[in-house]
Amino acid sequence: MAVAEVQRNLPPEARHLKLNGHVGFDSLPDQLVNRSVSQGFCFNILCLGETGIGKSTLMDTLFNTHFDSTPSKHDLPGVKLKSNTYELKESNVRLKLTNVDTVGFGDQINKEDTFKPIVDYINSQFEAYLQEELKIKRSLHSYHDTRIHACLYFIAPTGHSLKALDLVTMKKLDSKVNIIPIIAKADTITKSELQKFKAKLMSELMSNGVQIYQFPTDDETVAELNSSMNAHLPFAVVGSTDEVKVGNKMVKARQYPWGTVQVENENHCDFVKLREMLIRTNMQDMVEQTHSRHYELFRRCRLEQMGFTDSESRSLKETYELKRSEHVATLQKKEEEMRQMFVVRVKEKESELKESEKELHAKFDSLKKQHADEKKKLEEKKKAMDDEYNLFQKRKAATIASQQAAQQAAQAATLSGKGKKK
């Protein structure tokens, strides 16, 4: 019987067998946990917001440490992305955290292309991972994955609405990264204003079609928690690494003349909610969403650009050969165009040289004629001067002869006068 006939005769569902004893594959989850813990985890965060809005302070507060950061100026000509990778360890779990900061975001007068460096950076990380996947000898198990898993978008606490820059930037990024909008420095507006501001922000995001990251509700263990947290978006947070004594304990807080804002007090801000959702509950889901959704979309578009399709009638080898033949044909076409262009340019150069040669000959003939005319004029001048010189010599000789005759006549007269006196 053929293989296809056997497969058609199989039942649509797998058979369920009852084991007579313990086999041991129920330890697979433990094996996965042990292997993951030994390898360590990777998480990359993009902090996106205007200069001075508190990105570095919030990151220090989230991970309870001090990351390397230097204050940036407001006069940068463009947006620059600064990436720093840190090795963190909590209990026996190691985390390779990459913090990407947007330096100079929103500081330019012309904000038309502000989002482009950010989009280019995210695409470049996707491209680097894709190139590693396409290698013959891959090492994805040891590859440092730099794809952005979460984007904390810091919104200024204006209390009015989103800026045009915020809407445009989030719209450009929502298909490339998991966006979590947060209201920074939430202690600068009142609670009533904050609730209205949150509702207005979510309304504007929905009306403009911006897809922000929604905490997953398909897992029963966290479905209720994530559902309630989705209703709190965007989170209004306050960051601080300063320790302030409140009662009998030291807490992270911001001290003001009118009172103290406790960072980890849920009545004061949503910092605890953000930390719970970002780090403790949904970090792995963001990593999976980045790989299965955002990176997969980028990968599909890039492979389509390379000429690969999902057509079942054409194998990978046929697609490669077709793309190779198209590439060779394109190269030959370009080569022929360059050859024709070279011939045309050579002919143009030859015509230019011929014209230059004609001009040089004409100029030479003109100079030769001019030289002949000048030579003729000089010869005529020389002849005239010779005639004038000969005439001058004749006049000079006649003058000398007349002078000598006059002297002789004078001498003769003198001698005759002396003879008479005697």
PDB file of N, CA, C and O in Angstrom, residues 155-163 183 188-189 193 197:
ATOM      1  N   ILE A 155       5.283  59.574  28.071  1.00  0.00           N
ATOM      2  CA  ILE A 155       4.392  60.659  27.646  1.00  0.00           C
ATOM      3  C   ILE A 155       4.490  61.789  28.668  1.00  0.00           C
ATOM      4  O   ILE A 155       4.426  61.562  29.877  1.00  0.00           O
ATOM      5  N   ALA A 156       4.655  63.005  28.166  1.00  0.00           N
ATOM      6  CA  ALA A 156       4.761  64.162  29.057  1.00  0.00           C
ATOM      7  C   ALA A 156       3.430  64.397  29.767  1.00  0.00           C
ATOM      8  O   ALA A 156       2.361  64.316  29.148  1.00  0.00           O
ATOM      9  N   PRO A 157       3.468  64.700  31.079  1.00  0.00           N
ATOM     10  CA  PRO A 157       2.222  64.872  31.853  1.00  0.00           C
ATOM     11  C   PRO A 157       1.587  66.238  31.622  1.00  0.00           C
ATOM     12  O   PRO A 157       1.462  67.052  32.538  1.00  0.00           O
ATOM     13  N   THR A 158       1.172  66.502  30.390  1.00  0.00           N
ATOM     14  CA  THR A 158       0.564  67.796  30.068  1.00  0.00           C
ATOM     15  C   THR A 158      -0.861  67.909  30.582  1.00  0.00           C
ATOM     16  O   THR A 158      -1.341  69.003  30.868  1.00  0.00           O
ATOM     17  N   GLY A 159      -1.563  66.750  30.657  1.00  0.00           N
ATOM     18  CA  GLY A 159      -2.947  66.775  31.097  1.00  0.00           C
ATOM     19  C   GLY A 159      -3.918  67.109  29.991  1.00  0.00           C
ATOM     20  O   GLY A 159      -5.133  67.166  30.228  1.00  0.00           O
ATOM     21  N   HIS A 160      -3.428  67.331  28.773  1.00  0.00           N
ATOM     22  CA  HIS A 160      -4.321  67.725  27.669  1.00  0.00           C
ATOM     23  C   HIS A 160      -4.506  66.582  26.684  1.00  0.00           C
ATOM     24  O   HIS A 160      -5.545  65.941  26.658  1.00  0.00           O
ATOM     25  N   SER A 161      -3.497  66.323  25.852  1.00  0.00           N
ATOM     26  CA  SER A 161      -3.616  65.285  24.843  1.00  0.00           C
ATOM     27  C   SER A 161      -2.218  64.895  24.368  1.00  0.00           C
ATOM     28  O   SER A 161      -1.220  65.495  24.780  1.00  0.00           O
ATOM     29  N   LEU A 162      -2.187  63.906  23.501  1.00  0.00           N
ATOM     30  CA  LEU A 162      -0.912  63.482  22.930  1.00  0.00           C
ATOM     31  C   LEU A 162      -0.399  64.508  21.928  1.00  0.00           C
ATOM     32  O   LEU A 162      -1.182  65.161  21.238  1.00  0.00           O
ATOM     33  N   LYS A 163       0.905  64.625  21.854  1.00  0.00           N
ATOM     34  CA  LYS A 163       1.505  65.487  20.839  1.00  0.00           C
ATOM     35  C   LYS A 163       1.493  64.760  19.496  1.00  0.00           C
ATOM     36  O   LYS A 163       1.421  63.531  19.433  1.00  0.00           O
ATOM     37  N   ILE A 183       2.833  57.420  31.553  1.00  0.00           N
ATOM     38  CA  ILE A 183       2.823  58.856  31.833  1.00  0.00           C
ATOM     39  C   ILE A 183       3.934  59.121  32.835  1.00  0.00           C
ATOM     40  O   ILE A 183       3.888  58.659  33.977  1.00  0.00           O
ATOM     41  N   THR A 188       3.066  65.390  38.989  1.00  0.00           N
ATOM     42  CA  THR A 188       2.930  66.813  38.668  1.00  0.00           C
ATOM     43  C   THR A 188       1.498  67.206  38.326  1.00  0.00           C
ATOM     44  O   THR A 188       1.227  68.389  38.093  1.00  0.00           O
ATOM     45  N   ILE A 189       0.573  66.220  38.248  1.00  0.00           N
ATOM     46  CA  ILE A 189      -0.834  66.541  38.002  1.00  0.00           C
ATOM     47  C   ILE A 189      -1.692  65.849  39.052  1.00  0.00           C
ATOM     48  O   ILE A 189      -1.287  64.848  39.651  1.00  0.00           O
ATOM     49  N   GLU A 193      -7.256  64.980  37.281  1.00  0.00           N
ATOM     50  CA  GLU A 193      -6.706  65.298  35.969  1.00  0.00           C
ATOM     51  C   GLU A 193      -6.038  64.078  35.344  1.00  0.00           C
ATOM     52  O   GLU A 193      -6.110  63.866  34.125  1.00  0.00           O
ATOM     53  N   PHE A 197      -6.852  62.393  31.843  1.00  0.00           N
ATOM     54  CA  PHE A 197      -5.746  62.331  30.891  1.00  0.00           C
ATOM     55  C   PHE A 197      -5.574  60.918  30.351  1.00  0.00           C
ATOM     56  O   PHE A 197      -5.380  60.709  29.149  1.00  0.00           O
TER      57      PHE A 197
END
